[in-house]
mmCIF file of C-alpha atoms in Angstrom:
data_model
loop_
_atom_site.group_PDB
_atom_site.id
_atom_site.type_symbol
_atom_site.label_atom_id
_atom_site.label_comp_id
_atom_site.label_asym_id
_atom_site.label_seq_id
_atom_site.Cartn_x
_atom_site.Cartn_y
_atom_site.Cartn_z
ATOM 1 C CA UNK V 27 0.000 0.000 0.000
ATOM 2 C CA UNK V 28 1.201 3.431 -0.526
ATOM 3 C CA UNK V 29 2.093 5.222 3.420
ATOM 4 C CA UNK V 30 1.853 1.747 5.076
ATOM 5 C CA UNK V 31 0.959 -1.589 5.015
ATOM 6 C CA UNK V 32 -2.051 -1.149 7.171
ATOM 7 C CA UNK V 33 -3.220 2.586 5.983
ATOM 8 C CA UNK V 34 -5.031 2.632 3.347
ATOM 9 C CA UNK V 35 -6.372 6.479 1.946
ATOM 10 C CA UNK V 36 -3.559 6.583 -0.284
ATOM 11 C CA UNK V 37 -5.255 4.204 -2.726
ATOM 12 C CA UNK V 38 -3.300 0.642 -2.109
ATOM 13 C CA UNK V 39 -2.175 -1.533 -4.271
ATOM 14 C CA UNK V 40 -4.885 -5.191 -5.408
ATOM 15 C CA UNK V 41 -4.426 -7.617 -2.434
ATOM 16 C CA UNK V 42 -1.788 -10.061 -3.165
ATOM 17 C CA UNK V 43 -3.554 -13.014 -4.962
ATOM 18 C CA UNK V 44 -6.856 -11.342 -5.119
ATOM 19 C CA UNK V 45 -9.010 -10.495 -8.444
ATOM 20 C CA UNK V 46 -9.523 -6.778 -8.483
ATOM 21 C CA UNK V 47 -12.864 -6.043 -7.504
ATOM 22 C CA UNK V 48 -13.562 -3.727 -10.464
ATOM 23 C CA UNK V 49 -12.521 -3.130 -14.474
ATOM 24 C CA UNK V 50 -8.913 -2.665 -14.485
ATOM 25 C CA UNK V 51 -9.217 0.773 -16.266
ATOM 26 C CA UNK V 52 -11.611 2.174 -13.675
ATOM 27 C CA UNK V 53 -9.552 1.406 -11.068
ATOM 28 C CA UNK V 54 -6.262 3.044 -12.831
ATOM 29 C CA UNK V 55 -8.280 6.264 -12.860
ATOM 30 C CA UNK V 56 -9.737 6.098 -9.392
ATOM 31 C CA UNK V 57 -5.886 5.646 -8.446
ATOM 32 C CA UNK V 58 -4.488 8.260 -10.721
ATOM 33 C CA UNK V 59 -6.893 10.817 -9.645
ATOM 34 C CA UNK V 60 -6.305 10.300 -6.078
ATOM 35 C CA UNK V 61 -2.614 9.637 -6.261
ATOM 36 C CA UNK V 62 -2.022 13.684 -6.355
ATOM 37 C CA UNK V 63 -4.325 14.609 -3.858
ATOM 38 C CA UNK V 64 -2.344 16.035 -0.668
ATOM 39 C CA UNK V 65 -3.206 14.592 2.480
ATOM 40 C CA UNK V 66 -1.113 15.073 5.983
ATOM 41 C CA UNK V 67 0.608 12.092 7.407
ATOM 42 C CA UNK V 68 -0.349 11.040 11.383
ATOM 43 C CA UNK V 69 1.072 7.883 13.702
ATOM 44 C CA UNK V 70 -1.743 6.417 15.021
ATOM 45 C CA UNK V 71 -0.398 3.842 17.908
ATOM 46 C CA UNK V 72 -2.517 1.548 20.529
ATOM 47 C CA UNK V 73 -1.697 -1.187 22.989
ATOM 48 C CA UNK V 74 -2.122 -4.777 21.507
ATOM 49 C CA UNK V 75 -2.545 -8.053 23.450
ATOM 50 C CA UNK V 76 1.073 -8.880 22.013
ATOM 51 C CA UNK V 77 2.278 -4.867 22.865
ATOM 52 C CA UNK V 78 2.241 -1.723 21.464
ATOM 53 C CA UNK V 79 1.488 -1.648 17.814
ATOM 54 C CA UNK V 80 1.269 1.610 15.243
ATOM 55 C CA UNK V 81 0.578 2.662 12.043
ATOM 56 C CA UNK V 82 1.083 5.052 9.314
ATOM 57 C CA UNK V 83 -2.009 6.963 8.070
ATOM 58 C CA UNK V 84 -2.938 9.728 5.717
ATOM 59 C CA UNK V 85 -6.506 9.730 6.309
ATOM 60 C CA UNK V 86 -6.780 11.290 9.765
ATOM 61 C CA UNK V 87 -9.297 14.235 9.504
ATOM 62 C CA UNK V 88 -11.002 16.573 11.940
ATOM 63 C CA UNK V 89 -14.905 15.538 11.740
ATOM 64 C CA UNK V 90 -16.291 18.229 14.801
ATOM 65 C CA UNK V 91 -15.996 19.783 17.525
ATOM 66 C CA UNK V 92 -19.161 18.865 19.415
ATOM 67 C CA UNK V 93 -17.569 16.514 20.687
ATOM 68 C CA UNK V 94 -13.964 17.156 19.607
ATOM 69 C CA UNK V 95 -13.935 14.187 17.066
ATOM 70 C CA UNK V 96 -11.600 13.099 13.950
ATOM 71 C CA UNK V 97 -11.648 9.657 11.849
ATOM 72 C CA UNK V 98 -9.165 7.927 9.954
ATOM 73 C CA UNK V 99 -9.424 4.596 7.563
ATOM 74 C CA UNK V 100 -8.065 1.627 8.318
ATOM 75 C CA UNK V 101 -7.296 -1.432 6.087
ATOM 76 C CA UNK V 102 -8.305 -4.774 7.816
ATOM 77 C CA UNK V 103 -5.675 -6.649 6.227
ATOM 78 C CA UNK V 104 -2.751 -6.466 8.345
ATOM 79 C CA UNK V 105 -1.867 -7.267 11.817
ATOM 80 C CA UNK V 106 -0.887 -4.017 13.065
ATOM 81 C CA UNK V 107 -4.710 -2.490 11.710
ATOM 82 C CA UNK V 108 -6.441 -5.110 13.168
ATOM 83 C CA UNK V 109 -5.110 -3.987 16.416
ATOM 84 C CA UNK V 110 -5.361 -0.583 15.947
ATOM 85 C CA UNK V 111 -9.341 -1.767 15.200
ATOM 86 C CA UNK V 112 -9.964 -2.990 17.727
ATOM 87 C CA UNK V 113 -8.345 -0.746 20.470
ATOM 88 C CA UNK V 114 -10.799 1.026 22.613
ATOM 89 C CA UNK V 115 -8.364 4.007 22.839
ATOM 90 C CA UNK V 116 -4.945 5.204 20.190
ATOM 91 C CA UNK V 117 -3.342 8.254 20.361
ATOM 92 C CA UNK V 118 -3.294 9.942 16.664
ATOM 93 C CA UNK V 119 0.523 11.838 16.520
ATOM 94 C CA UNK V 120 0.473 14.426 13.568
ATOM 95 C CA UNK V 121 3.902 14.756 11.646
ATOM 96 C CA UNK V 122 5.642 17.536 10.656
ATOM 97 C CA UNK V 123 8.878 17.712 9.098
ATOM 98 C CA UNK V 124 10.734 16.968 11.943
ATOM 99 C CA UNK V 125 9.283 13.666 11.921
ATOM 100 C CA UNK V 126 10.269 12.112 8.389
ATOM 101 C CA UNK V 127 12.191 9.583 10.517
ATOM 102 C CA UNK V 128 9.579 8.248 12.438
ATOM 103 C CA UNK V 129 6.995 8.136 8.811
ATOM 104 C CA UNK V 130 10.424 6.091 7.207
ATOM 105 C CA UNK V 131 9.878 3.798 10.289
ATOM 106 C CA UNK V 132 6.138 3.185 9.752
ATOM 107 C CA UNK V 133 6.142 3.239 6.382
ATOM 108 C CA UNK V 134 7.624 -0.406 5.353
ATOM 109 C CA UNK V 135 5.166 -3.117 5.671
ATOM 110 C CA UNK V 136 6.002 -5.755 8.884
ATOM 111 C CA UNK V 137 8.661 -2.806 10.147
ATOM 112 C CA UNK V 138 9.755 -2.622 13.541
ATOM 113 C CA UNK V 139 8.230 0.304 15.080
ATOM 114 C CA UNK V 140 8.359 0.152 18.953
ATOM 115 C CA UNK V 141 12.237 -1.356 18.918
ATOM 116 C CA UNK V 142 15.172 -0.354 21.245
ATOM 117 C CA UNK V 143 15.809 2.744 19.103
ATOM 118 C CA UNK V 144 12.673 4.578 19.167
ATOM 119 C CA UNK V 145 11.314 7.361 21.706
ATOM 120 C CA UNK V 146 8.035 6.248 23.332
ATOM 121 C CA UNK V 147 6.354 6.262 26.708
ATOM 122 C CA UNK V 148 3.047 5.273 28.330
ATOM 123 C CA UNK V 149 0.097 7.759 28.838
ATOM 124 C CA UNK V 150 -0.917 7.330 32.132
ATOM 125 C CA UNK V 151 -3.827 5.708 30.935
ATOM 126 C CA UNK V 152 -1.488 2.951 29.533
ATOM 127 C CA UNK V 153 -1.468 4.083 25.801
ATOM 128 C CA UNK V 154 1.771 4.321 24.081
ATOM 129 C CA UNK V 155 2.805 7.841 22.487
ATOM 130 C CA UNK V 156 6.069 9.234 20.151
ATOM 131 C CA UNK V 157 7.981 11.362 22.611
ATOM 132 C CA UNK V 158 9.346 13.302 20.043
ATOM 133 C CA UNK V 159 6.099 14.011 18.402
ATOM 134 C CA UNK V 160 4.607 17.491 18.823
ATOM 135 C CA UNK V 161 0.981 16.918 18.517
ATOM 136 C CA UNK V 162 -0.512 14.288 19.928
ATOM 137 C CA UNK V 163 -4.147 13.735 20.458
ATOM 138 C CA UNK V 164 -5.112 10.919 23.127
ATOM 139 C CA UNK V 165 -8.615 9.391 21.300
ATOM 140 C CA UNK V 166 -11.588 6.853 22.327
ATOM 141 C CA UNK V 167 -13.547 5.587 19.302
ATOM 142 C CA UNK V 168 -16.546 6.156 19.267
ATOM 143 C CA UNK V 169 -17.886 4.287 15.828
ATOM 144 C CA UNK V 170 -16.840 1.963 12.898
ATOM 145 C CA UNK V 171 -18.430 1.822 9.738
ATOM 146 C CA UNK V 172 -16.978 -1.185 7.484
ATOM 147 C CA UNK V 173 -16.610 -0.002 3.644
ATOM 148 C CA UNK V 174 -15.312 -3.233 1.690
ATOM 149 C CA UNK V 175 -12.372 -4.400 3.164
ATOM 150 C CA UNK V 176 -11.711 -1.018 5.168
ATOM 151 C CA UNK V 177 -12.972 0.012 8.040
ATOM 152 C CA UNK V 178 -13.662 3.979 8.761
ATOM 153 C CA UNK V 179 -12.841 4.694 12.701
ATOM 154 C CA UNK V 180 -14.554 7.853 14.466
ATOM 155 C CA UNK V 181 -12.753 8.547 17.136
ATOM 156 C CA UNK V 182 -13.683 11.221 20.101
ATOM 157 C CA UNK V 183 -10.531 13.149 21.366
ATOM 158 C CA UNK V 184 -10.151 13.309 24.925
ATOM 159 C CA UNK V 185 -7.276 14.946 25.289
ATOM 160 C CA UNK V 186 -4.709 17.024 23.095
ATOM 161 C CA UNK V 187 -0.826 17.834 23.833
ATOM 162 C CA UNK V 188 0.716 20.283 21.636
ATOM 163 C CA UNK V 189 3.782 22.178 21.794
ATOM 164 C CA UNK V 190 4.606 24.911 18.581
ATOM 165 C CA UNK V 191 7.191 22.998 16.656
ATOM 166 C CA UNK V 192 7.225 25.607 13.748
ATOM 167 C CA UNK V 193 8.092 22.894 11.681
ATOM 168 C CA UNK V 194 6.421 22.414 8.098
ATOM 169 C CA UNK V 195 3.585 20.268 7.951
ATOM 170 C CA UNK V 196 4.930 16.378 6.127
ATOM 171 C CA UNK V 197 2.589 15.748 3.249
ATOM 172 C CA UNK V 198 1.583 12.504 1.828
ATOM 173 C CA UNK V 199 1.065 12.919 -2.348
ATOM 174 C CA UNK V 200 2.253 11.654 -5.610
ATOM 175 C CA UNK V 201 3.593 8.036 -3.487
ATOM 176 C CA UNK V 202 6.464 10.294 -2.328
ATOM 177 C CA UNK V 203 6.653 12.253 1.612
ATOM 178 C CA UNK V 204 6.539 16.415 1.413
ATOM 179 C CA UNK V 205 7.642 18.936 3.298
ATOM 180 C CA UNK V 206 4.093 21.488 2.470
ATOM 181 C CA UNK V 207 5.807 25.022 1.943
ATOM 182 C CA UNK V 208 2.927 27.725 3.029
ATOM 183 C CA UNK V 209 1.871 29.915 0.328
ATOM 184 C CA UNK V 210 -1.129 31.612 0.773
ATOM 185 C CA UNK V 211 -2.848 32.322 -2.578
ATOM 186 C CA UNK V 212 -6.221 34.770 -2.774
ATOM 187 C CA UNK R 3 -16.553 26.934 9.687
ATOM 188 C CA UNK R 4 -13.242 27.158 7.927
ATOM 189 C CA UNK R 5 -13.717 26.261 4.050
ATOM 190 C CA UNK R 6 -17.692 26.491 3.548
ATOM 191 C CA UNK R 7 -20.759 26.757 5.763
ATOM 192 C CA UNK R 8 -20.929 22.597 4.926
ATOM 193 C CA UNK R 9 -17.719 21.159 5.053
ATOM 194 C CA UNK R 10 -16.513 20.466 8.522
ATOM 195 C CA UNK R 11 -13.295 18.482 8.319
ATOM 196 C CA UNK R 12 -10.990 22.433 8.891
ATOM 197 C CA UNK R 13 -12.425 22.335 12.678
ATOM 198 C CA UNK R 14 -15.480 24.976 12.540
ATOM 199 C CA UNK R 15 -16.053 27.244 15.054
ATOM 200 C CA UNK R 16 -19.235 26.566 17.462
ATOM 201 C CA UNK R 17 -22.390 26.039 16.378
ATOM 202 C CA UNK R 18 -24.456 29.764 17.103
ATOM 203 C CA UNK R 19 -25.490 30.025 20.238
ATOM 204 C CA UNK R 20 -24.790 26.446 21.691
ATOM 205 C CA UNK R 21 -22.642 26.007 24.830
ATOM 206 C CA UNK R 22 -19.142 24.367 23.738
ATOM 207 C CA UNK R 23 -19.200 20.317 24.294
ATOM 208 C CA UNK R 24 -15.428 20.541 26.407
ATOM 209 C CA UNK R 25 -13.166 22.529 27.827
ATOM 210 C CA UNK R 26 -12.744 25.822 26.289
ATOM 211 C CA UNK R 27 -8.582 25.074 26.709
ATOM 212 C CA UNK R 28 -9.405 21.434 25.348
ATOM 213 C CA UNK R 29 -11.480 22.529 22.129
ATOM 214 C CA UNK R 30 -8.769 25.216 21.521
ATOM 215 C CA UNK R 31 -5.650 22.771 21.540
ATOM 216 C CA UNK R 32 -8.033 20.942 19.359
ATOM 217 C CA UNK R 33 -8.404 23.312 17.220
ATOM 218 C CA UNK R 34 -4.746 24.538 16.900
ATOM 219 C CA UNK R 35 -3.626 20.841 16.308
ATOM 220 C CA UNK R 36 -5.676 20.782 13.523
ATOM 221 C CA UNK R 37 -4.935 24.524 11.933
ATOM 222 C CA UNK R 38 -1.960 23.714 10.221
ATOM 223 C CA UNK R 39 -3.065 20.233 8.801
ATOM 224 C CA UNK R 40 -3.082 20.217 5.125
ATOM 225 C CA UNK R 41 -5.862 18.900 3.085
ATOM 226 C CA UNK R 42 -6.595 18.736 -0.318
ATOM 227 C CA UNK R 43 -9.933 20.335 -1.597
ATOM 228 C CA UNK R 44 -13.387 18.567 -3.346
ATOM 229 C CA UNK R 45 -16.336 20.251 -4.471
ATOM 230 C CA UNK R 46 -19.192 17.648 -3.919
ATOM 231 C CA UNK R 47 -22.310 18.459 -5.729
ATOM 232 C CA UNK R 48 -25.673 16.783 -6.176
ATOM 233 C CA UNK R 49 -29.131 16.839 -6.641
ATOM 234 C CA UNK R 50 -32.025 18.407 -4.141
ATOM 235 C CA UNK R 51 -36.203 18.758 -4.381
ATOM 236 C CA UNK R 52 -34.713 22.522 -4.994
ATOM 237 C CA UNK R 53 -31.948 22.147 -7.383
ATOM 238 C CA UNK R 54 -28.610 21.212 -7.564
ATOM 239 C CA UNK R 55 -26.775 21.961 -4.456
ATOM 240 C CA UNK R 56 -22.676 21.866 -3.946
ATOM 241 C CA UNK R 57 -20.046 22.254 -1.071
ATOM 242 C CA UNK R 58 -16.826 22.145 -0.681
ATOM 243 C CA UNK R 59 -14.868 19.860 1.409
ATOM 244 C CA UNK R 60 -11.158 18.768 2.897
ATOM 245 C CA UNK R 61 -12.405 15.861 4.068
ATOM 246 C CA UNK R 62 -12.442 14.005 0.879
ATOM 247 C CA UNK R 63 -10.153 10.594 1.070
ATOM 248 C CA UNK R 64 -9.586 7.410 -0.588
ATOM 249 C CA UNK R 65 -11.204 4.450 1.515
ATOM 250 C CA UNK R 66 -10.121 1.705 -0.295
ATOM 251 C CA UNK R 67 -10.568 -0.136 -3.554
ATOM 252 C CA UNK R 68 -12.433 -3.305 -2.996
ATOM 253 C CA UNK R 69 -15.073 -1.833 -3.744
ATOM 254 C CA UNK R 70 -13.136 1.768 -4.967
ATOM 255 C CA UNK R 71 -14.814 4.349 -2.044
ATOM 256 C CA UNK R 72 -14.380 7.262 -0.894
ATOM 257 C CA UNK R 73 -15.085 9.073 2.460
ATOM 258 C CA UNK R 74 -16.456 12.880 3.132
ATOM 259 C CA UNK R 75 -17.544 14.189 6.441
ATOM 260 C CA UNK R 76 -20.114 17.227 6.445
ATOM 261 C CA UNK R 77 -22.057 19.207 8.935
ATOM 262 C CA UNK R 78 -25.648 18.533 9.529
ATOM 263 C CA UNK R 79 -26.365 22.124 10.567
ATOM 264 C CA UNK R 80 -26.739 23.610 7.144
ATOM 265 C CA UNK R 81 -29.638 23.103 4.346
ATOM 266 C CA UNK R 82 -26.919 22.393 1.342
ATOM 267 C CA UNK R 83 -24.934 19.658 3.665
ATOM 268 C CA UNK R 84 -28.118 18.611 4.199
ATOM 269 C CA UNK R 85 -28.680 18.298 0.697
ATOM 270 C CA UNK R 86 -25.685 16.110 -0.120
ATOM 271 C CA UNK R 87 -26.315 14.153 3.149
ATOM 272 C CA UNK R 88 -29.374 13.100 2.291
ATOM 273 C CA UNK R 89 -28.541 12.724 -1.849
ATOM 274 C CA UNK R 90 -27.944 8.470 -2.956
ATOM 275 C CA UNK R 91 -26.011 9.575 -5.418
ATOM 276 C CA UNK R 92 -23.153 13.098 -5.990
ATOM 277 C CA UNK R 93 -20.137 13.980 -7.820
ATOM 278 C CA UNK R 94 -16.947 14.397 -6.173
ATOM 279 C CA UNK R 95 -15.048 17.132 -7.842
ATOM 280 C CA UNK R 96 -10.851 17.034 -6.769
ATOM 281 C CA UNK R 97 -9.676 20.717 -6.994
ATOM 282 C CA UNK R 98 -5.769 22.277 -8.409
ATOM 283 C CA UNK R 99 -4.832 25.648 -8.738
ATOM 284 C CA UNK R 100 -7.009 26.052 -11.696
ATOM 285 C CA UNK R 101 -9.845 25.514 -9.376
ATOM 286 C CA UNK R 102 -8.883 28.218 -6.739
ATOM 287 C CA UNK R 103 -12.035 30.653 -8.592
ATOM 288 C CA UNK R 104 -14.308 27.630 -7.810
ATOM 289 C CA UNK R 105 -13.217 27.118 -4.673
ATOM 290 C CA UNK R 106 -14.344 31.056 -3.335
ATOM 291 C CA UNK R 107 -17.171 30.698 -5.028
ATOM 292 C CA UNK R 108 -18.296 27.461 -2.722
ATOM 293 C CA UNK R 109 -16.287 28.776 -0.090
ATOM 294 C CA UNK R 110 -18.614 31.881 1.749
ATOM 295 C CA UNK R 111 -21.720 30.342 3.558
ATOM 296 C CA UNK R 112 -25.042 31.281 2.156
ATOM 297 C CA UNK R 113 -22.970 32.086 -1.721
ATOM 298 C CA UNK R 114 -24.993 30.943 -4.591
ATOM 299 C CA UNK R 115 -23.212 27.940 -6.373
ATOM 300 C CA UNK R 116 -24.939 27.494 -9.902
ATOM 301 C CA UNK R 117 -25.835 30.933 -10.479
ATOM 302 C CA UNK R 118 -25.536 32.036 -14.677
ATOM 303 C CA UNK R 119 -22.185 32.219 -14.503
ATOM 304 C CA UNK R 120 -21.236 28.762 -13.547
ATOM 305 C CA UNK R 121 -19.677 26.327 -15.882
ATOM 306 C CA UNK R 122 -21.807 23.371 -14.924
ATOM 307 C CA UNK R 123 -23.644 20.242 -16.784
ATOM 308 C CA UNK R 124 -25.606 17.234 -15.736
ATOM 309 C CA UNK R 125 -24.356 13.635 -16.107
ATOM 310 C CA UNK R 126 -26.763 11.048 -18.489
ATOM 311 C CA UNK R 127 -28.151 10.209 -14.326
ATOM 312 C CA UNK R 128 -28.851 13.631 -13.837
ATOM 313 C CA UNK R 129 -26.437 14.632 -11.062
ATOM 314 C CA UNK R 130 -24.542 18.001 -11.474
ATOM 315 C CA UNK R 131 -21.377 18.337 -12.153
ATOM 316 C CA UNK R 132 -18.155 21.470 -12.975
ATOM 317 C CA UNK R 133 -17.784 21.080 -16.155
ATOM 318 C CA UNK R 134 -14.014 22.658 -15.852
ATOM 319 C CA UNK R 135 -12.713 20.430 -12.761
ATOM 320 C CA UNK R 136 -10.107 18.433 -14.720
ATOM 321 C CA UNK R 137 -11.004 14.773 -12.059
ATOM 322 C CA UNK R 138 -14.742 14.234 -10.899
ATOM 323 C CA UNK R 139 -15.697 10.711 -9.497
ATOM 324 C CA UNK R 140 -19.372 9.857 -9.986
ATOM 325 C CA UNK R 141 -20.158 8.308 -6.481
ATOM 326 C CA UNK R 142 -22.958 6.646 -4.959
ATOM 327 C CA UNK R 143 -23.254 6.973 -0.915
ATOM 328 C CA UNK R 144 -22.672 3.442 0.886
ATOM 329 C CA UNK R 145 -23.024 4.399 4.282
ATOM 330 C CA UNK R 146 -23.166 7.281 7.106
ATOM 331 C CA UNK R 147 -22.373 7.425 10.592
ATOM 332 C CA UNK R 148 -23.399 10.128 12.800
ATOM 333 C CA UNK R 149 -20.749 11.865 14.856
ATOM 334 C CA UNK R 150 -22.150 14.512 16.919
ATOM 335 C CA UNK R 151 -23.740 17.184 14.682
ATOM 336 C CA UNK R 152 -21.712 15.889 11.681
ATOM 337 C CA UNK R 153 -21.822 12.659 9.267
ATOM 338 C CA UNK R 154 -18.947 10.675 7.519
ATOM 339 C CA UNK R 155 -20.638 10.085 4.637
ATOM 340 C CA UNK R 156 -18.712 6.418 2.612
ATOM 341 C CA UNK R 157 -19.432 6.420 -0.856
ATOM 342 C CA UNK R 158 -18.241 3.714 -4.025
ATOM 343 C CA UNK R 159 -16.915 5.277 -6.834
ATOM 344 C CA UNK R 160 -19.459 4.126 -9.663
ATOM 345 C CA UNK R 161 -17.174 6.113 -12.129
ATOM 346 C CA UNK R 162 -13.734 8.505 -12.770
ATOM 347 C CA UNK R 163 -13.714 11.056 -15.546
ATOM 348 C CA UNK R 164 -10.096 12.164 -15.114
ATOM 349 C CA UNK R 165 -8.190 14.419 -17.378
ATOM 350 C CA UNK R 166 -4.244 15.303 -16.974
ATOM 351 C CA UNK R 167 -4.209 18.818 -16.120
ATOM 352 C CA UNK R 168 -0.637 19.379 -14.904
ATOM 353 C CA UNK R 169 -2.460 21.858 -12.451
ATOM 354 C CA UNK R 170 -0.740 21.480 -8.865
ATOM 355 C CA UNK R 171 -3.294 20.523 -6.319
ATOM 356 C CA UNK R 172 -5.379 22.829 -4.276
ATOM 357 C CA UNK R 173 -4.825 22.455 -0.605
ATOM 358 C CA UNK R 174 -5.955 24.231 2.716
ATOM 359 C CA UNK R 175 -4.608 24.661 5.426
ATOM 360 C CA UNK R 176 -3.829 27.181 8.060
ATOM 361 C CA UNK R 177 -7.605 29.232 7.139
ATOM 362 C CA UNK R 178 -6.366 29.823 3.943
ATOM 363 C CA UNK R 179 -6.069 28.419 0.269
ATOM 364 C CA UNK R 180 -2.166 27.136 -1.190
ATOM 365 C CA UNK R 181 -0.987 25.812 -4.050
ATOM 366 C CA UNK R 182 0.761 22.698 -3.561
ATOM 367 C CA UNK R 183 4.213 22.863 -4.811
ATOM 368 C CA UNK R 184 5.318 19.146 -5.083
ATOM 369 C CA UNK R 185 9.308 18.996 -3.464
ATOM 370 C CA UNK R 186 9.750 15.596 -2.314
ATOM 371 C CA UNK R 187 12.006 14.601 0.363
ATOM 372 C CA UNK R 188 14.268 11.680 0.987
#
C-alpha cells in the first residue's frame, strides 16, 4: 500500500492473490486521480494483546468539535490495523517535518516500530505515544463503519498535547513524503 | 466553519449560540492541532427537491478499492450539507490551482453555487457536475455514521472522468487556500 501496510487512503495496491474487484481501467483512474491529492501524514499507535502496535495513516481528519472528534481509515488486512481496530483508545501523533524519521519507520510493511531505538512512553492511561512528536491527540472511538475491506474509525478526542514545533507540515502525495511550503494564494 | 458553511473536516467554530461540548482550553488545543493540517480540496455536488446543491470539502479521502470508495464528512447544521447528506447519489469534484475561482465561489456560507455564470452540466443520471474540474468521481453513498452534529458520509466510486491537467493541487490549510508545490524529500 502506498504510506503503510495497514493505511489505506492513499489508494493501495490489489491484495496479493486477489481479483480486483472492479474493471482494471476504472480502477487506474480512481488511483491516478487520487494519487495527487495532498493529504497530511499522522502515527496512530494503541496497545495490543502482544504490545504496542502503530501505524502510518494519511486519512486522519477533523470531523467536529461537538464533541472534539476526527476519523481515519483503516485497512483490515494487516496485523498491526487489526489492532489498531480494535483498540478502545490510540493516540493519533500528527507529523511535521521533523518527523520524516519516524513516517520512514512506519512506512515499510512488517517494520519494527516500537524497537530499542525509538522514543516512546506510556500515557498514564497505559497508551503508548512518540515522545518526540509534537501533537498528539489521546482518542476513544466512538464508531466503525466497514466499507469493503476497510474500516472507517470515528474517534472522540479526549485529550490534546501540543507544543509549537514551527516545523512544516509532512505531506503525503504523488507516493512520495513532502515537506508542504505555506503559500497563501487569494 | 473554515472552508464552507458545509464542510466540517478544517475544525469549525461553534455552532451559534450552543454552549461548547469541552473545555474551552481542550477545544482550543483541538483546534490549533488541527490549523496547520493540510488537506486537499473537493467540491461535492448533487441533486435536491430545490436544485442542484454543492459544497466544498477537505475531508475528501480514498477508503479503499475493494469496492473503490471514498469518504467525506459534512455538517448537519446547514440546508446544502443537508442536501448532499441526504442525496444516494453526488459527484466528487478534486480541486488544483485552476480551481482556486471555484473554490471562493463554494467557499462563503449562504454564496450561490450554480448561479448564470457557472460552468456546470448534468451527467446522463442527472447529477450536477463542474464542467471545468479536470477529475470528478461519480459516487454513490454506501453508508453514514453520525458523529455529533456531523456525518462521515462512505461512498463507491461508480465512475472517474479524469483528465491530466498538470495543475498542482489545491490544498488548505492554516484558514487559507495554497498551491501545492510538489518537493519531495528523501
Amino acid at each position: 500500500m502506498a504510506t503503510s501496510d495497514d493505511a489505506t487512503t492513499d489508494v493501495p495496491g490489489p491484495a496479493p492473490g486477489k481479483p480486483r474487484a472492479a474493471e482494471p481501467d476504472s480502477l487506474d483512474l480512481f488511483r491516478t486521480a487520487f494519487r495527487r491529492q495532498p493529504a497530511g501524514l499522522a502515527i496512530i499507535s494503541a496497545n495490543s494483546p502482544e504490545g504496542p502496535v502503530g501505524i502510518l495513516s494519511s486519512s486522519v481528519a477533523s470531523v467536529g468539535i461537538d464533541p472534539p472528534a476526527l476519523s481515519f481509515t483503516i485497512s483490515t488486512l494487516s496485523a498491526n490495523a487489526q489492532a489498531v481496530r480494535h483498540a478502545p483508545t490510540m493516540v493519533v501523533h500528527l507529523l511535521d517535518a521533523g518527523d520524516l524519521a519516524l513516517a520512514q519507520v512506519f512506512a515499510p510493511p512488517g517494520s519494527t516500530r516500537f524497537g530499542p531505538d525509538m522514543q516512546w512512553d506510556r500515557l498514564p492511561s497505559g497508551e503508548p505515544f512518540l515522545t518526540d512528536v509534537a501533537t498528539r491527540m489521546h482518542c476513544r472511538a466512538i464508531g466503525h463503519m466497514e466499507v469493503g475491506e476497510s474500516v472507517i474509525v470515528a474517534a472522540e478526542v479526549i485529550d490534546v498535547a501540543h507544543s509549537d514545533s514551527h516545523a512544516l507540515p509532512l505531506v503525503y502525495t504523488n507516493r512520495a513524503f513532502h515537506v508542504f511550503h505555506e503559500v497563501p494564494i487569494r
